[in-house]
Coordinates of C-alpha atoms in Angstrom, one line a residue:
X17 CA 56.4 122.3 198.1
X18 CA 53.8 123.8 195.4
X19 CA 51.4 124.5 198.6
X20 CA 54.2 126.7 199.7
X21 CA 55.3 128.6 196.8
X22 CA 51.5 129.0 196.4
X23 CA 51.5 130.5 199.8
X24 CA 54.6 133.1 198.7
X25 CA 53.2 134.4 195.5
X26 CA 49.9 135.0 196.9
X27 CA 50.9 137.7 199.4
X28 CA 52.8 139.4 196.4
X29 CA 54.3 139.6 193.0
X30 CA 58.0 138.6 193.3
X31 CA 60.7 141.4 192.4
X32 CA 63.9 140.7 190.4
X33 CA 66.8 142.8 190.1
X34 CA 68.4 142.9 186.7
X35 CA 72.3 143.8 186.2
X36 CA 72.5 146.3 183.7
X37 CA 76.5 147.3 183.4
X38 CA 79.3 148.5 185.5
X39 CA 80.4 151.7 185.3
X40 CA 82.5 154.2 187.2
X41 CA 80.6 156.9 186.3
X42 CA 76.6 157.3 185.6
X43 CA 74.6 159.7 185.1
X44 CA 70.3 159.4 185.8
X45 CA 67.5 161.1 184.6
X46 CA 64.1 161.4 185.0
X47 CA 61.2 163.6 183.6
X48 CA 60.2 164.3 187.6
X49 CA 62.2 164.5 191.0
X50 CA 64.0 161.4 192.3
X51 CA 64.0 160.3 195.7
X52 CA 67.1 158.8 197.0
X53 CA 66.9 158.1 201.1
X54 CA 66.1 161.5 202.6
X55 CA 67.1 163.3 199.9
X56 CA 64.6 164.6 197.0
X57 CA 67.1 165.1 194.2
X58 CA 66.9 167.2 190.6
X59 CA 67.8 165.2 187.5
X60 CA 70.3 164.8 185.8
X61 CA 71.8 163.4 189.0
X62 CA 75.4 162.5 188.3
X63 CA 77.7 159.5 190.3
X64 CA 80.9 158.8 190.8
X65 CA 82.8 156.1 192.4
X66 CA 85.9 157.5 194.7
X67 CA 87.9 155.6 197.1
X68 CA 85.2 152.5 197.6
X69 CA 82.4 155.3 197.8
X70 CA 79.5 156.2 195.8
X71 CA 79.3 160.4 195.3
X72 CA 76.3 161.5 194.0
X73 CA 75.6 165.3 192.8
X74 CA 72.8 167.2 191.2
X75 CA 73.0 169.8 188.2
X76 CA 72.8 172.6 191.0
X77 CA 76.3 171.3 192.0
X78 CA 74.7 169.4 195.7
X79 CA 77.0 166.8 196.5
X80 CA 76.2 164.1 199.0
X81 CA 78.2 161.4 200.1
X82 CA 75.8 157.8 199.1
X83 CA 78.0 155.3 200.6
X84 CA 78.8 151.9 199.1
X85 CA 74.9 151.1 198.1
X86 CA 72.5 154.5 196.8
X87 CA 68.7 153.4 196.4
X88 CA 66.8 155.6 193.5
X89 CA 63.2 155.7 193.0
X90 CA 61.3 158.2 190.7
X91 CA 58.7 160.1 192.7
X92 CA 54.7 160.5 190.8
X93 CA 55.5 157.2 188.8
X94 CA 57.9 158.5 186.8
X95 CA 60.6 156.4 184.8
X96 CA 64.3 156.3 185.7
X97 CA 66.7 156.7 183.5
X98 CA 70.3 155.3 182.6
X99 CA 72.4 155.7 179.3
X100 CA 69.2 156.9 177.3
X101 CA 66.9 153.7 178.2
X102 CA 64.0 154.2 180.6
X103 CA 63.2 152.1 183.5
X104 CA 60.8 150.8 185.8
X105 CA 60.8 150.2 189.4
X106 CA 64.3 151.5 191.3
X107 CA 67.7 151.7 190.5
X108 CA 70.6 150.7 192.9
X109 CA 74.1 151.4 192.2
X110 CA 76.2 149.0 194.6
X111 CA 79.6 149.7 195.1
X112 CA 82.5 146.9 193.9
X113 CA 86.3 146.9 193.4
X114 CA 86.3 150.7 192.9
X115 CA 83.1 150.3 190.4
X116 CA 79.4 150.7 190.3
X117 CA 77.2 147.8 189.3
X118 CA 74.0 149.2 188.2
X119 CA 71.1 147.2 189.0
X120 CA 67.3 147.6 188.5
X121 CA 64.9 146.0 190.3
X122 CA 61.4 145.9 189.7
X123 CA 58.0 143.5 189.7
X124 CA 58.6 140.6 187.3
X125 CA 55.4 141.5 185.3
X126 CA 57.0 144.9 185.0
X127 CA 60.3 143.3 184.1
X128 CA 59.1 140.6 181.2
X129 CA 57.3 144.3 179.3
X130 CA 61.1 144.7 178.5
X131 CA 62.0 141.0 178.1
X132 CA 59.4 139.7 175.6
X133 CA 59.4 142.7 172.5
X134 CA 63.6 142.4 172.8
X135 CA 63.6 138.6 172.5
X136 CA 60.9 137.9 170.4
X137 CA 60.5 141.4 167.9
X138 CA 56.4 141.8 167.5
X139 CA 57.3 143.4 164.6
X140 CA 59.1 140.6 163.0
X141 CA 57.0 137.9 165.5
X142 CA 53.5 139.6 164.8
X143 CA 51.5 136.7 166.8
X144 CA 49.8 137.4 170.4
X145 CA 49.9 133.4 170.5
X146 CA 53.7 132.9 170.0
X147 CA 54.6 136.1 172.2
X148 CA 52.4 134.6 174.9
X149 CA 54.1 131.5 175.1
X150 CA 57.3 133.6 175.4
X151 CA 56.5 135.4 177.8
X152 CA 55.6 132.6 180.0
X153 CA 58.8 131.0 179.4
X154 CA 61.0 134.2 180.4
X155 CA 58.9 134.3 182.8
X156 CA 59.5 131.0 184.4
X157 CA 63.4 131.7 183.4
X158 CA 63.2 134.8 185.7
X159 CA 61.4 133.1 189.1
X160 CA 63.7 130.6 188.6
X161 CA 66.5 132.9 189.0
X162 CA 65.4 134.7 191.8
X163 CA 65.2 131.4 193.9
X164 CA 68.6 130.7 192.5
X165 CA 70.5 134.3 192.0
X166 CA 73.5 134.5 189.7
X167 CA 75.2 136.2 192.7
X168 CA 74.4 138.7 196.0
X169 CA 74.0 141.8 194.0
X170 CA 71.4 140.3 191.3
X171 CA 69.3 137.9 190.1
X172 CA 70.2 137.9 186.4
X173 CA 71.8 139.9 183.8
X174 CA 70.3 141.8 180.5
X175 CA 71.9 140.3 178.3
X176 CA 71.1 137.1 176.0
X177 CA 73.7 135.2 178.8
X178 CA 70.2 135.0 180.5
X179 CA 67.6 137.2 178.4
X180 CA 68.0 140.3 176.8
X181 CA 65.9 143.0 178.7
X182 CA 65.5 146.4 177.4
X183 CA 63.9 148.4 180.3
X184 CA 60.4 150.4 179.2
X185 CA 61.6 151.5 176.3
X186 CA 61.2 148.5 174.5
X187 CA 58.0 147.8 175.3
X188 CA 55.6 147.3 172.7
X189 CA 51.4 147.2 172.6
X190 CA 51.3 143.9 171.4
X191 CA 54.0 142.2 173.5
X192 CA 52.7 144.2 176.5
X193 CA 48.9 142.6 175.8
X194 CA 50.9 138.9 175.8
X195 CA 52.7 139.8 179.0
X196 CA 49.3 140.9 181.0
X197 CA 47.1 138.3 179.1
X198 CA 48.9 135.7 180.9
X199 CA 49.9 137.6 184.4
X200 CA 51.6 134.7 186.9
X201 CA 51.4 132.2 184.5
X202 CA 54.7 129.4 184.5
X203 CA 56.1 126.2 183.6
X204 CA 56.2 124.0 186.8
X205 CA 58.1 120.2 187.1
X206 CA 56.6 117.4 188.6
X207 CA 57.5 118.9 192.3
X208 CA 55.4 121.7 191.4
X209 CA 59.0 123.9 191.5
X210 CA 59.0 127.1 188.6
X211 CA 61.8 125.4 185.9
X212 CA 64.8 127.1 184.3
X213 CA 62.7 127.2 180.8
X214 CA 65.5 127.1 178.3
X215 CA 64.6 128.5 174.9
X216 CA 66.8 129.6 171.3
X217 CA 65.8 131.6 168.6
X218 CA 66.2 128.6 165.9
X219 CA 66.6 124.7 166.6
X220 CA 67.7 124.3 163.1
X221 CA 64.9 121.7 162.6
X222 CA 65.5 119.4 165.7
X223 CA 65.7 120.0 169.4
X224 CA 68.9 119.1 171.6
X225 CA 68.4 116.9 174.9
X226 CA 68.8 119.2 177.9
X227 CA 71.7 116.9 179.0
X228 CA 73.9 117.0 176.7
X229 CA 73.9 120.9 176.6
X230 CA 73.1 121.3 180.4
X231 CA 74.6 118.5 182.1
X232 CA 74.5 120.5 185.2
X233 CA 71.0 122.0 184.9
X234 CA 68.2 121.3 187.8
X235 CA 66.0 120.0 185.3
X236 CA 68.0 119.4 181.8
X237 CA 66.8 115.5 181.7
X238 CA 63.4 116.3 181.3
X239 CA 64.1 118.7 177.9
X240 CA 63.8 116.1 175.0
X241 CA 65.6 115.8 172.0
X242 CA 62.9 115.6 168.8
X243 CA 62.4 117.1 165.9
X244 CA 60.9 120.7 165.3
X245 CA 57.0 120.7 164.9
X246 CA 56.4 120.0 161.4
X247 CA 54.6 122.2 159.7
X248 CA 52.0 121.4 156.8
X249 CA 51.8 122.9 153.5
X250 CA 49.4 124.4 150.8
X251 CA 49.8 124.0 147.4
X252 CA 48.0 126.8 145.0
X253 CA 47.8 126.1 141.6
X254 CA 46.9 128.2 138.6
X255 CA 45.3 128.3 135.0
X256 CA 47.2 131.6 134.0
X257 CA 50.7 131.7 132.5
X258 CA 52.2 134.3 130.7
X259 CA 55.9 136.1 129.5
X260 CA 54.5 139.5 130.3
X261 CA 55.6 141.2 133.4
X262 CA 54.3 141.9 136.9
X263 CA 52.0 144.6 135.6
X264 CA 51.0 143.3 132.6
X265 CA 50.2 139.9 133.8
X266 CA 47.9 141.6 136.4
X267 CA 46.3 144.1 133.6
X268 CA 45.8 141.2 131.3
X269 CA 44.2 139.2 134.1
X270 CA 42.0 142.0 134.5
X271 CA 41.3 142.7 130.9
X272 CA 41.0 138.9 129.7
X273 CA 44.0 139.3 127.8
X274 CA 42.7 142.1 125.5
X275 CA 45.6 144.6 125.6
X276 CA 43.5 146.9 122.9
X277 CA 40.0 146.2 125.2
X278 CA 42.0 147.7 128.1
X279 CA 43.7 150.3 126.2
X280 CA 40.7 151.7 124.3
X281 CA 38.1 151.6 127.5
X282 CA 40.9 153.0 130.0
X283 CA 42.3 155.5 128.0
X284 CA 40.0 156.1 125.1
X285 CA 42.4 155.5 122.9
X286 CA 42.0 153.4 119.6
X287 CA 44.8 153.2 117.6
X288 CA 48.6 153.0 118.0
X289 CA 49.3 156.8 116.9
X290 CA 46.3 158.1 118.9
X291 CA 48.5 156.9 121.7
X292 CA 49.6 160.7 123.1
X293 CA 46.1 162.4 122.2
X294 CA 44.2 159.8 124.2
X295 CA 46.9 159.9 127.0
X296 CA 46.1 164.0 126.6
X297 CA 43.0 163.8 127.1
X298 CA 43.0 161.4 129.8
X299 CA 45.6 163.7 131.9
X300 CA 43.5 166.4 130.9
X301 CA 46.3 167.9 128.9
X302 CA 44.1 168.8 126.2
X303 CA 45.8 171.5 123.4
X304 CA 49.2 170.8 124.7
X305 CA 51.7 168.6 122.7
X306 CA 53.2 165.4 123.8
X307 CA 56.2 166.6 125.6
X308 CA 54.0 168.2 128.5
X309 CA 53.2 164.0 129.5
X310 CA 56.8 164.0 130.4
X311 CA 56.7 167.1 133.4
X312 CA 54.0 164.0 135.2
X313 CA 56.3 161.5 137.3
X314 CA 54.9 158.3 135.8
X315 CA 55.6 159.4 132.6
X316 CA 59.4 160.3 133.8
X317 CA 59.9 156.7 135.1
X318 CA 58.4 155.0 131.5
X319 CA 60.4 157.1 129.5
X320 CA 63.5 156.4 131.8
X321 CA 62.5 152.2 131.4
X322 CA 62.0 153.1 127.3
X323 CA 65.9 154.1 127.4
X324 CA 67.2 151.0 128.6
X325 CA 65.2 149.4 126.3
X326 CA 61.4 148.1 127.2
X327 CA 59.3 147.8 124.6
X328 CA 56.4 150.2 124.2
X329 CA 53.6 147.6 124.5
X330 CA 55.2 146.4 128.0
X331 CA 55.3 150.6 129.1
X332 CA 51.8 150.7 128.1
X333 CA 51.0 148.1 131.0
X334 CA 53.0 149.3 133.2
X335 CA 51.6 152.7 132.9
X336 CA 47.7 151.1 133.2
X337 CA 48.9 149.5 136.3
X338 CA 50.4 152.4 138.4
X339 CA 46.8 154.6 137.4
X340 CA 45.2 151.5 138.5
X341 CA 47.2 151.9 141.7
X342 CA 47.3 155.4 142.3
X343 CA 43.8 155.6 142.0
X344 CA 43.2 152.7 145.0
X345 CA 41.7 150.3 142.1
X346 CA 44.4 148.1 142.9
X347 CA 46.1 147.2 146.3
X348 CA 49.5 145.9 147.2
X349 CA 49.0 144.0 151.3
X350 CA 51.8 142.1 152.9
X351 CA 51.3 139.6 155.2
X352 CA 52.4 136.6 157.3
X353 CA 50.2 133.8 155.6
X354 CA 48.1 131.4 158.0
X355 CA 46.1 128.8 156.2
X356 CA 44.1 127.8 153.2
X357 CA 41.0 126.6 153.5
X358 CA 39.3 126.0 150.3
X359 CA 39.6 129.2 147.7
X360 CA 40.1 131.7 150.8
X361 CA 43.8 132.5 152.3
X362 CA 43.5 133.7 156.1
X363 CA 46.8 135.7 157.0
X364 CA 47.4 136.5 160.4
X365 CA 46.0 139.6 162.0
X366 CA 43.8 139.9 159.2
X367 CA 40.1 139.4 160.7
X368 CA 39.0 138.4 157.3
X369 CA 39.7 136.2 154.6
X370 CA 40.7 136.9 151.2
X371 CA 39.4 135.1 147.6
X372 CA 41.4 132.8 145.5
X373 CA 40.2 132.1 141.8
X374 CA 42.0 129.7 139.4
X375 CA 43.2 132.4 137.6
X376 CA 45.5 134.2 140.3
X377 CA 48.6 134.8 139.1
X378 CA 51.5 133.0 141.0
X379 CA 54.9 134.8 141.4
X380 CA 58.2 133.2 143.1
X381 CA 60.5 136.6 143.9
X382 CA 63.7 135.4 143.2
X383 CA 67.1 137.7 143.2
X384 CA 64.6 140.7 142.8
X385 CA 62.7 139.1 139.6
X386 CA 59.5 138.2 139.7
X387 CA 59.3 134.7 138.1
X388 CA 55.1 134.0 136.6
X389 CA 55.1 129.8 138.0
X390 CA 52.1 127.5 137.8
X391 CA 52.3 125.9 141.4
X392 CA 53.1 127.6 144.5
X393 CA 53.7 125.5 148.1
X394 CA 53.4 128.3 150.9
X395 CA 54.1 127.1 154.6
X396 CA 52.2 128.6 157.9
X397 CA 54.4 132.2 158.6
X398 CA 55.5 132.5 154.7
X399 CA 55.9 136.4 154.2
X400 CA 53.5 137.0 151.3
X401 CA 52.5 140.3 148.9
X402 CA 49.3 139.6 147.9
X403 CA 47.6 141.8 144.9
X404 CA 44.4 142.7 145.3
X405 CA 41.0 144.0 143.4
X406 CA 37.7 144.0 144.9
X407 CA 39.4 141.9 147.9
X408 CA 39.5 139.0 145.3
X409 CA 43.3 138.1 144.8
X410 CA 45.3 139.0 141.3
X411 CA 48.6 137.6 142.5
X412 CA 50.7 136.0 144.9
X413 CA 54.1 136.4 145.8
X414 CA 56.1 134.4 147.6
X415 CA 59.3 136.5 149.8
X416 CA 60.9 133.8 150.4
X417 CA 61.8 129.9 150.2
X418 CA 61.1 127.5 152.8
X419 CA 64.3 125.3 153.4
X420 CA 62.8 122.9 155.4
X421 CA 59.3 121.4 156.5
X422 CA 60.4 122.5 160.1
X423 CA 58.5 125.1 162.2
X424 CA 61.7 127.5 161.9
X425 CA 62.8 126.3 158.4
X426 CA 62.6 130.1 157.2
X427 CA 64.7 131.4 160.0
X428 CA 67.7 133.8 159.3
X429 CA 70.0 130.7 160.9
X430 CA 68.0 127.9 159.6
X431 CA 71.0 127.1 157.3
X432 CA 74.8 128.6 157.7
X433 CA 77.9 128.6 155.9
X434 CA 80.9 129.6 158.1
X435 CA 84.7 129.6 156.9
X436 CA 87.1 129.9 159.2
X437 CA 90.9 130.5 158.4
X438 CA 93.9 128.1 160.4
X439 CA 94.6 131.5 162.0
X440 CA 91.5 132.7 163.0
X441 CA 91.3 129.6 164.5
X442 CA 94.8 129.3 166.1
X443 CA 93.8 133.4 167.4
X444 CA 90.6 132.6 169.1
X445 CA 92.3 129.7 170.8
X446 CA 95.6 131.3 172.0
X447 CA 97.9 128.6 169.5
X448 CA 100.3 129.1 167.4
X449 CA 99.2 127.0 164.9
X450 CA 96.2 124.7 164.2
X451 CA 97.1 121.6 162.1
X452 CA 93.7 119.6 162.8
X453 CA 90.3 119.5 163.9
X454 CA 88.4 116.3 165.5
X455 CA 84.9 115.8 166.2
X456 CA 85.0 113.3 169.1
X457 CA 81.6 113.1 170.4
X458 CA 78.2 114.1 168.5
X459 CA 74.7 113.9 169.9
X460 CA 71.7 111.6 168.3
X461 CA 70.7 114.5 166.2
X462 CA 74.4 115.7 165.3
X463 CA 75.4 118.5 167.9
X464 CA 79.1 118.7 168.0
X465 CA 79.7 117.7 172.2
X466 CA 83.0 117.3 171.9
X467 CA 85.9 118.7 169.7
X468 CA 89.7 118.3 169.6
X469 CA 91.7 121.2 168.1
X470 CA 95.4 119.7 167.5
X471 CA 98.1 122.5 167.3
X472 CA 102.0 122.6 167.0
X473 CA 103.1 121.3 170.5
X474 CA 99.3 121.4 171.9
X475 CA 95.9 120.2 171.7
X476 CA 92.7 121.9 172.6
X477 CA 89.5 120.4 174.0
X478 CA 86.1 121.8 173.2
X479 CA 82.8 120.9 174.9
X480 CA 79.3 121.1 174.3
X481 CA 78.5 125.3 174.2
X482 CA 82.2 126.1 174.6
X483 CA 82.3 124.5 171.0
X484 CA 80.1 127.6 169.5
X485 CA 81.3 130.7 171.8
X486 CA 85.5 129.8 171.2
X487 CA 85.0 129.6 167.5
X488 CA 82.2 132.2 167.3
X489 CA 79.2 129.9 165.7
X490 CA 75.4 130.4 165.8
X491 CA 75.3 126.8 167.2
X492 CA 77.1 123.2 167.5
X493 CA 74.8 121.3 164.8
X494 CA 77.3 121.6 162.1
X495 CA 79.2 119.4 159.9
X496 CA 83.1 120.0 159.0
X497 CA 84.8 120.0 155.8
X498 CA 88.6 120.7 155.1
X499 CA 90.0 123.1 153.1
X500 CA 93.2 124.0 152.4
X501 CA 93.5 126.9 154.5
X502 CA 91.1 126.2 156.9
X503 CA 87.6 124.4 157.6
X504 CA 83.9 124.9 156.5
X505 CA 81.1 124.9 159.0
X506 CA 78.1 123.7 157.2
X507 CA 75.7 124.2 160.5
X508 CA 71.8 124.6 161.2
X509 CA 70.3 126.8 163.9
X510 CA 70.8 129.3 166.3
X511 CA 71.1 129.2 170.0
X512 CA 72.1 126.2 172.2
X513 CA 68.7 123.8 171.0
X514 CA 66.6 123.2 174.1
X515 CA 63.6 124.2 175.0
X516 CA 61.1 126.4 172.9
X517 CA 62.8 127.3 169.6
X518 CA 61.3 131.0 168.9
X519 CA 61.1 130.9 165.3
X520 CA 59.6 127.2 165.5
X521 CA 57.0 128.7 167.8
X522 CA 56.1 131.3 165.7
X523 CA 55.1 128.9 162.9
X524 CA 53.0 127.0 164.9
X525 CA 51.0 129.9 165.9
X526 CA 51.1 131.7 162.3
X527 CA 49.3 128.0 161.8
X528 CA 46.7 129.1 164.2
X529 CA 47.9 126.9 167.3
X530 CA 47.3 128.4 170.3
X531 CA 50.1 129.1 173.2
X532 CA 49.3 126.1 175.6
X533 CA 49.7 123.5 172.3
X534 CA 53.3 125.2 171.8
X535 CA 54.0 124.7 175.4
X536 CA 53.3 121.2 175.5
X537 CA 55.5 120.4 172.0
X538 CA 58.7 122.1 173.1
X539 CA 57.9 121.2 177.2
X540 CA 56.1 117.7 177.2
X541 CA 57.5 117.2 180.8
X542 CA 56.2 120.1 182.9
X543 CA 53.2 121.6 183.7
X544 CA 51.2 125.1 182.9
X545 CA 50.2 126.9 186.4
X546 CA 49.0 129.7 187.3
X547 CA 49.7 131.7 190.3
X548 CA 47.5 134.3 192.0
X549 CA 49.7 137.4 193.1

């Protein structure tokens, strides 16, 4: 079998054809002419379904009869384009029921530039490792397909049904570099066949067996249930504490602690009613009187934060700080934190390191206050500001809370909270009235399989995925609690749990773990191949 599929790819690259919508009018564009048949056509070309046939007709008012199938290529290379979203390869609009299904079809490697940046964001996923393991996935999801096509007309849709696909104009430098650094590459079973690679955004912490949610799929037995990859953590500690705020702990780290040291060698100022002279002179605002600090923005702001009440010492720091600032002395970086190793922290896409002393001031952000702690525990892909001065670090601060040990334990879904009313419930399921809800079969780690929904005169039966898309969840690993006017759905995760868990993989290579590791965690059945088109 491999010897054969081998034999296919190496004579050329496979093309898919993706269903974008149906329509029963479109209109297509292009930045250069567009060949359809014998005809050489002027964009905007406009289409039209009448009487089972596809009419087709240019801006100068040509009108051509296309039949029930028109093919459309761009001529010189150019992009097609459909409701404001550029495409490669061709565009077919295939007649059906008195509609047009658009449809592109293209080279997968072409295809999976448009798959990877809409399924896994580089912005928010900034890790060539983690993007190259999806885009091997996708595209092992997409071969797959187009031995076994959802239909005639197409292979797959672009939607997250299958994978969300976005044309060219999602395509992104980084994602694009993933997509060509690992040209061909799949996920193969034991047969040597290209597998259905199932994949989620968040497992919630533990992965589903493939049967349970696929009983049906070619090779759902050999996706495992286990637990996320744990992730270790680092544990900074530090000497400073102190009741002073953000900018005053960082000017007082700076300045040993000697508020008057600072003030007098900064500003030149030595007493307490030399304040505006010094400040004066500093501005080079000499003869003027005080009110002429006010017409400079920093002054504005401190005098706004002296009306609601700060003291003058605390404006003082503040007021060091933002010079500091302004004047590049200090910098603000955000980043997604790697590792530690020893007093350097490596962030990821930063080529070097930066310098930890015991000193660094630690701060956990918390409902927009910045709270001075003594320990911090950062995990692998922790967002982090770091404050820095010389490229030695003044301060940490920590975004945001891991909830769980897991790979994806920061994930938007790691944890929800859902509360749904008797008749939201009773809507979404076409009763009258909902008077109870059963769980009557849970996988090993928890996922709801089976759910009985007991109305008036009728019962409803939920299984497996149907669970999460009748009630509207992020997932069926929840737990169910009764209110009086309806139920809580205390759940974990996002997706349907098998295979690689996107947010789980992005931890492991924030960690520094390299694609093929991921792989083989969320895959330990199936192979890595390569083929050679």
């Amino acid at each position: 079998m491999i010897f054969f599929l081998i034999l296919f790819f190496l004579l050329k690259e496979p093309e898919i054809r993706v269903f974008l919508k149906e329509v029963s009018e479109a209109k297509i564009k292009s930045e250069g002419k567009i060949l359809s048949g014998k005809y050489i056509l002027t964009p905007p070309v406009y289409f039209k379904v009448e009487r089972g046939r596809i009419f087709l007709e240019d801006f100068c008012g040509q009108r051509i009869e296309g039949g029930t199938i028109v093919h459309l290529k761009p001529k010189d290379n150019n992009l097609l384009n459909f409701e404001d979203i550029n495409y490669r390869g061709a565009l077919f609009l295939i007649e059906n029921k008195n509609k047009m299904l658009i449809i592109n079809k293209l080279p997968v490697e072409d295809y999976l530039l448009g798959v990877v940046p809409k399924e896994m964001g580089p912005k928010k996923y900034p890790s060539l490792e983690a993007l190259k393991a999806q885009a091997i996935v996708a595209r092992s999801y997409g071969i797959f397909k187009i031995k076994k096509p959802m239909n005639k007309f197409y292979d797959l849709c672009a939607t997250p049904t299958c994978q969300v696909y976005g044309g060219a104009s999602a395509e992104a430098e980084l994602s694009n570099k993933a997509v060509k650094e690992t040209k061909g590459i799949v996920l193969i079973d034991e047969k040597g066949d290209v597998v259905e690679a199932f994949y989620m955004a968040t497992c919630g912490g533990h992965l589903a067996y493939g049967k349970d949610i696929f009983p049906l799929g070619e090779n759902s037995k050999d996706f495992p249930s286990k637990p996320c990859f744990e992730l270790p953590f680092f544990e900074i500690k530090s000497n400073f504490k102190t009741e002073l705020k953000k900018e005053g702990a960082l000017l007082s780290l700076l300045w040993n602690g000697d508020f008057k040291f600072g003030i007098e060698k900064y500003f030149g100022i030595k007493e307490k009613k030399d304040f505006c002279r010094g400040f004066l002179n500093f501005f080079k605002e000499r003869g003027k009187d005080c009110k002429s600090l006010f017409s400079l923005p920093l002054f504005k702001d401190l005098y706004i934060s002296y009306l609601k009440g700060e003291k003058g010492e605390n404006l003082l720091w503040q007021l060091a700080y933002k010079i500091y600032f302004l004047k590049g002395e200090i910098k603000n970086l955000s980043g997604i934190f790697s590792y530690l190793l020893e007093d350097k922290i490596y962030l990821l896409q930063e080529e070097n390191p930066f310098c930890l002393n015991k000193n660094t001031i630690l701060f956990l952000k918390k409902n927009n206050e910045f709270l001075n702690i003594e320990k911090l525990k950062i995990y692998p892909a922790d967002k982090i500001n770091l404050t820095l001065y010389n490229d030695n670090i003044l301060s940490i601060e920590k975004e945001e809370p891991m909830i769980e040990e897991y790979a994806d334990g920061r994930a938007e879904k790691a944890r929800w909270l859902i509360f749904l009313k008797k008749e939201e419930i009773a809507s979404k399921l076409n009763l009258k009235k909902v008077e109870k809800i059963e769980v009557l079969k849970k996988s090993t780690e928890g996922r709801v399989l089976k759910l009985k929904i007991e109305g008036e005169k009728k019962e409803v039966f939920l299984e497996r995925l149907d669970v999460r898309f009748k009630l509207g969840l992020p997932e069926i690993l929840f737990e169910i609690l009764e209110a009086p006017d309806g139920w809580y759905f205390y759940g974990s995760g996002w997706g349907h749990g098998v295979g690689l868990c996107q947010e789980g993989a992005f931890g492991m290579a924030s960690f520094g773990l390299s694609f093929e590791y991921i792989l083989n965690y969320y895959y330990p059945n199936f192979k890595i191949f390569t083929y050679k088109y």
